[in-house]
């Protein structure tokens, strides 16, 4: 039912397709949480300032609190619930547990989705503000400094940053080796 | 089990038991739990700092789609005006009771609707008018309203002849230090879902202690505590801000009763800043006199903090002065300044964190003026027993923390003179600070049942707000019962599980571990009887020695290396090392995380955090993460934390809490490093770009600018 206040949209989330009639004001974050009961994605600020709501939209990381659900119509969304396919944890998730990359865990879904998106950006050769040689031919080396810079949109008030960075670097090295 | 009766679980680095839930998004926090027939409440807060509500015109709001109604002081139920918490009666707890506005951000109405969007839209259609009155929100220790603070934590220190010792001192440092209002900013905003059934109140609430919150709610709503059932399985951080009975649960319970259905009140980030207590600003005068030999002769620490006339509160900044160093004369004073501001709330390392910034900066200034190495000065003045009470220490491994930290940090190579090290345009410096935090336990109860299937159900009203309490208590229970951790089924986070202090005061896990250990002991005596299940409950209230012969503290030594860019004023922390003496460590992996997290909180406080109030309106102007900066990934170096071997003799298992000692000491270590880098003392936090540029020596600035 589409009228002045509601729209019919189709969302593909974690490989399942959903038809929804959403309030035009509804954010993607609220649609995931309240309409689809995918509550793994968290609301830390609702203002695009903390990164807790980070999801992958057509493969790119976005803050879902600043994305209206109607804008995501037809898009492919991956949330934290969609990362561990078939119940098997991804290496990044395992590294977070083993290296204790979280305390309260509230920022964690956003950190992990952001890390997955960030590693893909890096693999595609995207430079960051701290990349010194940003010539398009060279993939910048993923140093601690690079990871910190690229992950700075994801706040963690518990202060798990050092082990988050370690978990990401360890995962990226493993992925590089297994390629 | 080894010869000392210690089994393997305690002391082992074990990942969090709920780790899988947290990395897959399946850990259910309060706002994640679905509830049929749920209505949503949107909180409306006052926009004046003092005055009366003239009118709340809800005509338009009530006509909007989905709106169920508006609660305000004209239709809300009466709440107990005498409800109290650990600091005593709190007149801020009864909400929506009258037209008075005691501070900007005070909840004054709740709009309830079927969806959050509808409630929010209707809330913005409310027309609130006020009769504003002149307000007073400007804090200073010399404010005429300043009065002695509550002595609930014990009398302030006054030993020796302070003025006489100052008079014979070779150097006297007499300086004033300031820390701003600071916000906890737990990543999960406060949220509650409440409903009533047969005169019982049920709530899921994001808090740090369901049992104590249930006590306050019972008082507020004039019902027996047994009729209040509060749960908080996973909590997205607290740092003190969730020790209080928050607006979210009070308003949700009122609305659930009024509208006869479950109501959720989820605060926005902005509302958390406006309506949930923060660390109050402090102003602290420290006077220290010392002889040429480096011995301290006189210590005077006078700290003042802001509070609200609504409730008593203590920011106990003077703890370091009475614990860290020996001196023949020690005096501490604490003043409270009631203002028309948001009532404060304990925040990570309450008192000790702002207090140690002032005190350990002043100690560094003594070293500077005596031209003594600041580490040596600290080692030189270590007391054999408490310099104030004369009581011995139960354990005090501070010297080991200082010496071992210095060794790892490479302190011996440091040239003590400031403004000597440069790397390109950057000035480089290092600093040190020590800290202590009072330790102990609060009463708690635990129930353990030996089940028919060979497992043990352990019920304790603990909260795991990210501390690792769940994982730690499973290890404690396993060792106390002499079984493997797989056989422990732990239940926490529920006010029905018995009296519990919650996660606060660095005492949550130690208090619960004490109760679990004692319950296990009692249960083991009954296990010869094969009947199952068999259950015991132990409450530690009668077991706690409130007047121990020895003083009990945790300790830390923090070392920092910073770079300062004199052109931009940017301070960056390059290294941060903390050595900690925190008793026997239950789980080094999680304990280290907690301490590192605390140190990062200290870094954030030193360089970034500042709540700013507009003096004209008294309102907070930094009520989001764009205005209130907390350390992000790029601000944080590879922080190191480690423990020295320690055992707390007052605890049956040797434990001490470590929730707050990580924060204390860090800001001073960083500020001392900034002095070493630049030659300028920063006595006001945060050491932000503007403050550094303003105070940079003209020479630095000239050089820096011409280098660009
Ligand atoms: S909730 Fe979206 S960025 Fe904070
Ligand atoms: S783990 Fe608590 S905010 Fe990051």
GROMACS .gro file of N, CA, C and O in nm, chain B residues 196-306:
model
  444
  375UNK      N    1   0.277  -0.440   3.353
  375UNK     CA    2   0.222  -0.477   3.484
  375UNK      C    3   0.133  -0.598   3.469
  375UNK      O    4   0.064  -0.614   3.368
  376UNK      N    5   0.134  -0.684   3.570
  376UNK     CA    6   0.049  -0.802   3.570
  376UNK      C    7   0.012  -0.832   3.714
  376UNK      O    8   0.103  -0.854   3.797
  377UNK      N    9  -0.114  -0.832   3.747
  377UNK     CA   10  -0.162  -0.866   3.882
  377UNK      C   11  -0.086  -0.790   3.992
  377UNK      O   12  -0.046  -0.849   4.092
  378UNK      N   13  -0.067  -0.662   3.971
  378UNK     CA   14  -0.001  -0.582   4.075
  378UNK      C   15   0.149  -0.601   4.081
  378UNK      O   16   0.215  -0.549   4.172
  379UNK      N   17   0.204  -0.676   3.987
  379UNK     CA   18   0.349  -0.692   3.979
  379UNK      C   19   0.402  -0.609   3.862
  379UNK      O   20   0.341  -0.606   3.756
  380UNK      N   21   0.516  -0.546   3.885
  380UNK     CA   22   0.581  -0.469   3.779
  380UNK      C   23   0.694  -0.554   3.719
  380UNK      O   24   0.779  -0.604   3.792
  381UNK      N   25   0.692  -0.567   3.588
  381UNK     CA   26   0.799  -0.637   3.517
  381UNK      C   27   0.869  -0.537   3.426
  381UNK      O   28   0.803  -0.454   3.364
  382UNK      N   29   1.000  -0.549   3.420
  382UNK     CA   30   1.072  -0.458   3.328
  382UNK      C   31   1.200  -0.522   3.278
  382UNK      O   32   1.271  -0.591   3.353
  383UNK      N   33   1.226  -0.499   3.151
  383UNK     CA   34   1.359  -0.522   3.096
  383UNK      C   35   1.422  -0.384   3.094
  383UNK      O   36   1.363  -0.290   3.039
  384UNK      N   37   1.537  -0.371   3.155
  384UNK     CA   38   1.594  -0.237   3.170
  384UNK      C   39   1.745  -0.245   3.154
  384UNK      O   40   1.809  -0.334   3.209
  385UNK      N   41   1.798  -0.150   3.080
  385UNK     CA   42   1.941  -0.146   3.058
  385UNK      C   43   2.006  -0.081   3.180
  385UNK      O   44   2.011   0.041   3.191
  386UNK      N   45   2.048  -0.165   3.276
  386UNK     CA   46   2.106  -0.109   3.399
  386UNK      C   47   2.222  -0.194   3.449
  386UNK      O   48   2.252  -0.300   3.395
  387UNK      N   49   2.287  -0.146   3.555
  387UNK     CA   50   2.406  -0.213   3.609
  387UNK      C   51   2.377  -0.294   3.734
  387UNK      O   52   2.469  -0.346   3.796
  388UNK      N   53   2.248  -0.300   3.776
  388UNK     CA   54   2.220  -0.373   3.898
  388UNK      C   55   2.071  -0.392   3.916
  388UNK      O   56   2.006  -0.311   3.983
  389UNK      N   57   2.012  -0.496   3.855
  389UNK     CA   58   1.866  -0.511   3.859
  389UNK      C   59   1.811  -0.513   4.002
  389UNK      O   60   1.702  -0.460   4.026
  390UNK      N   61   1.884  -0.572   4.096
  390UNK     CA   62   1.828  -0.581   4.231
  390UNK      C   63   1.815  -0.441   4.293
  390UNK      O   64   1.710  -0.405   4.346
  391UNK      N   65   1.921  -0.361   4.286
  391UNK     CA   66   1.911  -0.228   4.348
  391UNK      C   67   1.810  -0.140   4.276
  391UNK      O   68   1.740  -0.060   4.338
  392UNK      N   69   1.798  -0.157   4.144
  392UNK     CA   70   1.697  -0.080   4.071
  392UNK      C   71   1.557  -0.124   4.117
  392UNK      O   72   1.466  -0.042   4.133
  393UNK      N   73   1.541  -0.254   4.143
  393UNK     CA   74   1.410  -0.303   4.188
  393UNK      C   75   1.375  -0.243   4.324
  393UNK      O   76   1.258  -0.215   4.353
  394UNK      N   77   1.474  -0.224   4.408
  394UNK     CA   78   1.448  -0.162   4.539
  394UNK      C   79   1.396  -0.019   4.522
  394UNK      O   80   1.300   0.022   4.587
  395UNK      N   81   1.462   0.056   4.434
  395UNK     CA   82   1.421   0.196   4.414
  395UNK      C   83   1.282   0.202   4.350
  395UNK      O   84   1.197   0.282   4.391
  396UNK      N   85   1.258   0.117   4.251
  396UNK     CA   86   1.128   0.118   4.182
  396UNK      C   87   1.016   0.081   4.281
  396UNK      O   88   0.907   0.138   4.276
  397UNK      N   89   1.043  -0.015   4.369
  397UNK     CA   90   0.943  -0.055   4.467
  397UNK      C   91   0.908   0.063   4.557
  397UNK      O   92   0.790   0.091   4.585
  398UNK      N   93   1.010   0.135   4.600
  398UNK     CA   94   0.988   0.252   4.684
  398UNK      C   95   0.906   0.357   4.610
  398UNK      O   96   0.807   0.410   4.661
  399UNK      N   97   0.948   0.385   4.486
  399UNK     CA   98   0.883   0.490   4.407
  399UNK      C   99   0.735   0.460   4.385
  399UNK      O  100   0.651   0.550   4.390
  400UNK      N  101   0.703   0.334   4.359
  400UNK     CA  102   0.565   0.297   4.323
  400UNK      C  103   0.488   0.240   4.442
  400UNK      O  104   0.379   0.186   4.426
  401UNK      N  105   0.542   0.254   4.561
  401UNK     CA  106   0.475   0.211   4.685
  401UNK      C  107   0.433   0.065   4.680
  401UNK      O  108   0.321   0.029   4.716
  402UNK      N  109   0.520  -0.023   4.631
  402UNK     CA  110   0.486  -0.166   4.633
  402UNK      C  111   0.600  -0.245   4.697
  402UNK      O  112   0.710  -0.193   4.714
  403UNK      N  113   0.572  -0.370   4.732
  403UNK     CA  114   0.677  -0.455   4.790
  403UNK      C  115   0.783  -0.483   4.685
  403UNK      O  116   0.750  -0.502   4.568
  404UNK      N  117   0.905  -0.495   4.731
  404UNK     CA  118   1.012  -0.524   4.636
  404UNK      C  119   0.990  -0.657   4.566
  404UNK      O  120   1.026  -0.674   4.449
  405UNK      N  121   0.928  -0.750   4.633
  405UNK     CA  122   0.901  -0.881   4.572
  405UNK      C  123   0.807  -0.871   4.451
  405UNK      O  124   0.793  -0.965   4.375
  406UNK      N  125   0.742  -0.757   4.439
  406UNK     CA  126   0.650  -0.740   4.325
  406UNK      C  127   0.716  -0.668   4.208
  406UNK      O  128   0.650  -0.632   4.111
  407UNK      N  129   0.845  -0.644   4.220
  407UNK     CA  130   0.916  -0.578   4.109
  407UNK      C  131   1.017  -0.678   4.052
  407UNK      O  132   1.100  -0.731   4.126
  408UNK      N  133   1.009  -0.700   3.921
  408UNK     CA  134   1.094  -0.801   3.857
  408UNK      C  135   1.167  -0.736   3.741
  408UNK      O  136   1.106  -0.702   3.640
  409UNK      N  137   1.297  -0.720   3.759
  409UNK     CA  138   1.373  -0.646   3.658
  409UNK      C  139   1.484  -0.734   3.603
  409UNK      O  140   1.557  -0.797   3.679
  410UNK      N  141   1.493  -0.736   3.471
  410UNK     CA  142   1.596  -0.817   3.408
  410UNK      C  143   1.685  -0.733   3.317
  410UNK      O  144   1.639  -0.636   3.256
  411UNK      N  145   1.809  -0.773   3.307
  411UNK     CA  146   1.905  -0.709   3.216
  411UNK      C  147   2.010  -0.813   3.182
  411UNK      O  148   2.111  -0.824   3.249
  412UNK      N  149   1.982  -0.893   3.081
  412UNK     CA  150   2.073  -1.004   3.048
  412UNK      C  151   2.202  -0.951   2.985
  412UNK      O  152   2.310  -0.973   3.035
  413UNK      N  153   2.189  -0.877   2.875
  413UNK     CA  154   2.306  -0.814   2.813
  413UNK      C  155   2.289  -0.664   2.820
  413UNK      O  156   2.182  -0.612   2.790
  414UNK      N  157   2.394  -0.596   2.861
  414UNK     CA  158   2.388  -0.451   2.877
  414UNK      C  159   2.504  -0.390   2.800
  414UNK      O  160   2.619  -0.433   2.816
  415UNK      N  161   2.471  -0.292   2.717
  415UNK     CA  162   2.572  -0.232   2.629
  415UNK      C  163   2.656  -0.125   2.694
  415UNK      O  164   2.659  -0.012   2.649
  416UNK      N  165   2.722  -0.161   2.801
  416UNK     CA  166   2.809  -0.067   2.872
  416UNK      C  167   2.732   0.014   2.973
  416UNK      O  168   2.610   0.031   2.963
  417UNK      N  169   2.803   0.063   3.073
  417UNK     CA  170   2.738   0.141   3.178
  417UNK      C  171   2.829   0.252   3.229
  417UNK      O  172   2.796   0.368   3.225
  418UNK      N  173   2.946   0.212   3.280
  418UNK     CA  174   3.047   0.306   3.329
  418UNK      C  175   2.993   0.394   3.441
  418UNK      O  176   3.041   0.505   3.463
  419UNK      N  177   2.891   0.347   3.509
  419UNK     CA  178   2.830   0.423   3.619
  419UNK      C  179   2.695   0.480   3.584
  419UNK      O  180   2.608   0.495   3.669
  420UNK      N  181   2.674   0.510   3.454
  420UNK     CA  182   2.550   0.579   3.413
  420UNK      C  183   2.427   0.491   3.428
  420UNK      O  184   2.315   0.539   3.421
  421UNK      N  185   2.447   0.360   3.446
  421UNK     CA  186   2.333   0.270   3.460
  421UNK      C  187   2.325   0.213   3.601
  421UNK      O  188   2.260   0.112   3.625
  422UNK      N  189   2.397   0.276   3.696
  422UNK     CA  190   2.379   0.238   3.836
  422UNK      C  191   2.252   0.301   3.891
  422UNK      O  192   2.195   0.253   3.988
  423UNK      N  193   2.212   0.413   3.830
  423UNK     CA  194   2.095   0.485   3.881
  423UNK      C  195   1.967   0.428   3.820
  423UNK      O  196   1.969   0.366   3.716
  424UNK      N  197   1.857   0.453   3.889
  424UNK     CA  198   1.726   0.417   3.837
  424UNK      C  199   1.692   0.527   3.737
  424UNK      O  200   1.662   0.641   3.774
  425UNK      N  201   1.702   0.494   3.608
  425UNK     CA  202   1.696   0.596   3.504
  425UNK      C  203   1.555   0.637   3.464
  425UNK      O  204   1.458   0.566   3.491
  426UNK      N  205   1.547   0.752   3.398
  426UNK     CA  206   1.418   0.804   3.352
  426UNK      C  207   1.345   0.702   3.266
  426UNK      O  208   1.222   0.693   3.270
  427UNK      N  209   1.421   0.622   3.188
  427UNK     CA  210   1.356   0.529   3.096
  427UNK      C  211   1.266   0.430   3.168
  427UNK      O  212   1.153   0.404   3.126
  428UNK      N  213   1.313   0.374   3.279
  428UNK     CA  214   1.233   0.270   3.346
  428UNK      C  215   1.121   0.333   3.429
  428UNK      O  216   1.009   0.281   3.436
  429UNK      N  217   1.148   0.448   3.489
  429UNK     CA  218   1.043   0.514   3.568
  429UNK      C  219   0.926   0.552   3.477
  429UNK      O  220   0.809   0.522   3.505
  430UNK      N  221   0.959   0.616   3.364
  430UNK     CA  222   0.853   0.660   3.272
  430UNK      C  223   0.783   0.541   3.205
  430UNK      O  224   0.661   0.542   3.186
  431UNK      N  225   0.859   0.438   3.171
  431UNK     CA  226   0.798   0.321   3.106
  431UNK      C  227   0.700   0.254   3.202
  431UNK      O  228   0.590   0.213   3.163
  432UNK      N  229   0.737   0.245   3.329
  432UNK     CA  230   0.648   0.181   3.428
  432UNK      C  231   0.523   0.264   3.450
  432UNK      O  232   0.411   0.212   3.462
  433UNK      N  233   0.539   0.397   3.455
  433UNK     CA  234   0.422   0.485   3.473
  433UNK      C  235   0.327   0.472   3.354
  433UNK      O  236   0.205   0.461   3.369
  434UNK      N  237   0.384   0.471   3.234
  434UNK     CA  238   0.301   0.467   3.113
  434UNK      C  239   0.236   0.330   3.097
  434UNK      O  240   0.120   0.319   3.055
  435UNK      N  241   0.307   0.224   3.132
  435UNK     CA  242   0.251   0.089   3.118
  435UNK      C  243   0.129   0.074   3.210
  435UNK      O  244   0.030   0.010   3.174
  436UNK      N  245   0.138   0.135   3.326
  436UNK     CA  246   0.025   0.129   3.419
  436UNK      C  247  -0.091   0.213   3.365
  436UNK      O  248  -0.207   0.170   3.361
  437UNK      N  249  -0.059   0.333   3.318
  437UNK     CA  250  -0.161   0.427   3.272
  437UNK      C  251  -0.234   0.374   3.147
  437UNK      O  252  -0.356   0.382   3.138
  438UNK      N  253  -0.159   0.321   3.053
  438UNK     CA  254  -0.219   0.279   2.926
  438UNK      C  255  -0.250   0.129   2.923
  438UNK      O  256  -0.294   0.076   2.823
  439UNK      N  257  -0.221   0.062   3.034
  439UNK     CA  258  -0.253  -0.081   3.052
  439UNK      C  259  -0.198  -0.167   2.939
  439UNK      O  260  -0.268  -0.253   2.885
  440UNK      N  261  -0.075  -0.142   2.904
  440UNK     CA  262  -0.009  -0.228   2.805
  440UNK      C  263   0.142  -0.209   2.817
  440UNK      O  264   0.188  -0.113   2.879
  441UNK      N  265   0.221  -0.299   2.761
  441UNK     CA  266   0.366  -0.283   2.771
  441UNK      C  267   0.410  -0.156   2.698
  441UNK      O  268   0.360  -0.126   2.590
  442UNK      N  269   0.501  -0.084   2.759
  442UNK     CA  270   0.554   0.039   2.699
  442UNK      C  271   0.706   0.034   2.700
  442UNK      O  272   0.767  -0.003   2.800
  443UNK      N  273   0.763   0.071   2.586
  443UNK     CA  274   0.908   0.084   2.580
  443UNK      C  275   0.945   0.232   2.572
  443UNK      O  276   0.884   0.306   2.494
  444UNK      N  277   1.041   0.270   2.654
  444UNK     CA  278   1.097   0.404   2.644
  444UNK      C  279   1.244   0.389   2.609
  444UNK      O  280   1.322   0.337   2.689
  445UNK      N  281   1.278   0.426   2.487
  445UNK     CA  282   1.417   0.420   2.441
  445UNK      C  283   1.467   0.563   2.431
  445UNK      O  284   1.415   0.642   2.354
  446UNK      N  285   1.569   0.597   2.511
  446UNK     CA  286   1.622   0.733   2.505
  446UNK      C  287   1.706   0.749   2.380
  446UNK      O  288   1.776   0.656   2.338
  447UNK      N  289   1.699   0.866   2.320
  447UNK     CA  290   1.791   0.896   2.211
  447UNK      C  291   1.927   0.929   2.273
  447UNK      O  292   1.937   0.954   2.393
  448UNK      N  293   2.028   0.929   2.190
  448UNK     CA  294   2.161   0.965   2.240
  448UNK      C  295   2.157   1.103   2.306
  448UNK      O  296   2.212   1.125   2.412
  449UNK      N  297   2.088   1.196   2.240
  449UNK     CA  298   2.078   1.332   2.292
  449UNK      C  299   2.010   1.332   2.430
  449UNK      O  300   2.053   1.401   2.522
  450UNK      N  301   1.904   1.252   2.444
  450UNK     CA  302   1.835   1.247   2.572
  450UNK      C  303   1.923   1.187   2.682
  450UNK      O  304   1.913   1.225   2.798
  451UNK      N  305   2.008   1.091   2.644
  451UNK     CA  306   2.100   1.036   2.744
  451UNK      C  307   2.191   1.148   2.795
  451UNK      O  308   2.213   1.162   2.915
  452UNK      N  309   2.242   1.230   2.703
  452UNK     CA  310   2.326   1.343   2.744
  452UNK      C  311   2.249   1.439   2.834
  452UNK      O  312   2.303   1.491   2.931
  453UNK      N  313   2.122   1.464   2.800
  453UNK     CA  314   2.047   1.569   2.870
  453UNK      C  315   1.991   1.524   3.003
  453UNK      O  316   1.980   1.603   3.097
  454UNK      N  317   1.950   1.397   3.012
  454UNK     CA  318   1.867   1.357   3.127
  454UNK      C  319   1.929   1.249   3.214
  454UNK      O  320   1.872   1.215   3.318
  455UNK      N  321   2.042   1.192   3.176
  455UNK     CA  322   2.106   1.090   3.259
  455UNK      C  323   2.232   1.151   3.317
  455UNK      O  324   2.314   1.207   3.244
  456UNK      N  325   2.248   1.139   3.447
  456UNK     CA  326   2.356   1.207   3.518
  456UNK      C  327   2.493   1.185   3.457
  456UNK      O  328   2.521   1.080   3.398
  457UNK      N  329   2.579   1.285   3.474
  457UNK     CA  330   2.714   1.279   3.418
  457UNK      C  331   2.815   1.300   3.530
  457UNK      O  332   2.776   1.327   3.643
  458UNK      N  333   2.944   1.288   3.499
  458UNK     CA  334   3.044   1.321   3.600
  458UNK      C  335   3.046   1.473   3.618
  458UNK      O  336   3.052   1.545   3.518
  459UNK      N  337   3.038   1.520   3.741
  459UNK     CA  338   3.031   1.665   3.758
  459UNK      C  339   3.165   1.731   3.730
  459UNK      O  340   3.270   1.667   3.742
  460UNK      N  341   3.162   1.860   3.696
  460UNK     CA  342   3.289   1.932   3.683
  460UNK      C  343   3.354   1.944   3.821
  460UNK      O  344   3.284   1.945   3.922
  461UNK      N  345   3.487   1.950   3.821
  461UNK     CA  346   3.557   1.969   3.949
  461UNK      C  347   3.656   2.084   3.937
  461UNK      O  348   3.704   2.115   3.828
  462UNK      N  349   3.682   2.144   4.052
  462UNK     CA  350   3.790   2.242   4.063
  462UNK      C  351   3.865   2.204   4.189
  462UNK      O  352   3.802   2.182   4.293
  463UNK      N  353   3.996   2.192   4.179
  463UNK     CA  354   4.071   2.134   4.289
  463UNK      C  355   4.198   2.216   4.317
  463UNK      O  356   4.277   2.237   4.226
  464UNK      N  357   4.212   2.256   4.441
  464UNK     CA  358   4.336   2.324   4.479
  464UNK      C  359   4.424   2.223   4.552
  464UNK      O  360   4.379   2.160   4.648
  465UNK      N  361   4.546   2.210   4.505
  465UNK     CA  362   4.640   2.118   4.570
  465UNK      C  363   4.761   2.198   4.616
  465UNK      O  364   4.819   2.274   4.538
  466UNK      N  365   4.794   2.182   4.743
  466UNK     CA  366   4.915   2.242   4.798
  466UNK      C  367   5.003   2.129   4.848
  466UNK      O  368   4.959   2.046   4.927
  467UNK      N  369   5.125   2.125   4.801
  467UNK     CA  370   5.219   2.024   4.850
  467UNK      C  371   5.350   2.093   4.885
  467UNK      O  372   5.404   2.169   4.805
  468UNK      N  373   5.398   2.066   5.005
  468UNK     CA  374   5.528   2.118   5.047
  468UNK      C  375   5.626   2.002   5.058
  468UNK      O  376   5.590   1.893   5.103
  469UNK      N  377   5.750   2.026   5.015
  469UNK     CA  378   5.851   1.920   5.022
  469UNK      C  379   5.985   1.979   5.062
  469UNK      O  380   6.013   2.097   5.037
  470UNK      N  381   6.069   1.894   5.124
  470UNK     CA  382   6.205   1.935   5.158
  470UNK      C  383   6.297   1.916   5.039
  470UNK      O  384   6.262   1.852   4.939
  471UNK      N  385   6.419   1.971   5.052
  471UNK     CA  386   6.516   1.960   4.944
  471UNK      C  387   6.553   1.814   4.917
  471UNK      O  388   6.595   1.778   4.807
  472UNK      N  389   6.535   1.730   5.019
  472UNK     CA  390   6.566   1.587   5.003
  472UNK      C  391   6.457   1.512   4.927
  472UNK      O  392   6.467   1.392   4.904
  473UNK      N  393   6.351   1.582   4.887
  473UNK     CA  394   6.245   1.518   4.811
  473UNK      C  395   6.137   1.456   4.898
  473UNK      O  396   6.042   1.397   4.847
  474UNK      N  397   6.148   1.469   5.029
  474UNK     CA  398   6.043   1.414   5.117
  474UNK      C  399   5.926   1.512   5.124
  474UNK      O  400   5.946   1.632   5.149
  475UNK      N  401   5.808   1.459   5.107
  475UNK     CA  402   5.690   1.544   5.120
  475UNK      C  403   5.669   1.576   5.269
  475UNK      O  404   5.681   1.489   5.354
  476UNK      N  405   5.637   1.703   5.297
  476UNK     CA  406   5.612   1.743   5.436
  476UNK      C  407   5.465   1.774   5.459
  476UNK      O  408   5.412   1.751   5.566
  477UNK      N  409   5.401   1.832   5.356
  477UNK     CA  410   5.262   1.874   5.374
  477UNK      C  411   5.184   1.847   5.247
  477UNK      O  412   5.232   1.874   5.136
  478UNK      N  413   5.065   1.792   5.263
  478UNK     CA  414   4.977   1.765   5.150
  478UNK      C  415   4.839   1.820   5.182
  478UNK      O  416   4.780   1.785   5.285
  479UNK      N  417   4.791   1.908   5.096
  479UNK     CA  418   4.657   1.964   5.116
  479UNK      C  419   4.582   1.955   4.984
  479UNK      O  420   4.622   2.015   4.885
  480UNK      N  421   4.474   1.879   4.984
  480UNK     CA  422   4.395   1.864   4.862
  480UNK      C  423   4.252   1.909   4.894
  480UNK      O  424   4.184   1.846   4.974
  481UNK      N  425   4.213   2.018   4.832
  481UNK     CA  426   4.077   2.067   4.849
  481UNK      C  427   4.005   2.059   4.715
  481UNK      O  428   4.042   2.128   4.620
  482UNK      N  429   3.904   1.972   4.707
  482UNK     CA  430   3.834   1.952   4.581
  482UNK      C  431   3.690   1.996   4.594
  482UNK      O  432   3.627   1.976   4.698
  483UNK      N  433   3.638   2.056   4.487
  483UNK     CA  434   3.498   2.095   4.484
  483UNK      C  435   3.434   2.038   4.359
  483UNK      O  436   3.501   2.023   4.256
  484UNK      N  437   3.307   2.002   4.368
  484UNK     CA  438   3.235   1.950   4.252
  484UNK      C  439   3.095   2.007   4.252
  484UNK      O  440   3.044   2.053   4.355
  485UNK      N  441   3.030   2.002   4.137
  485UNK     CA  442   2.894   2.053   4.124
  485UNK      C  443   2.794   1.941   4.149
  485UNK      O  444   2.821   1.825   4.119
   0.00000   0.00000   0.00000
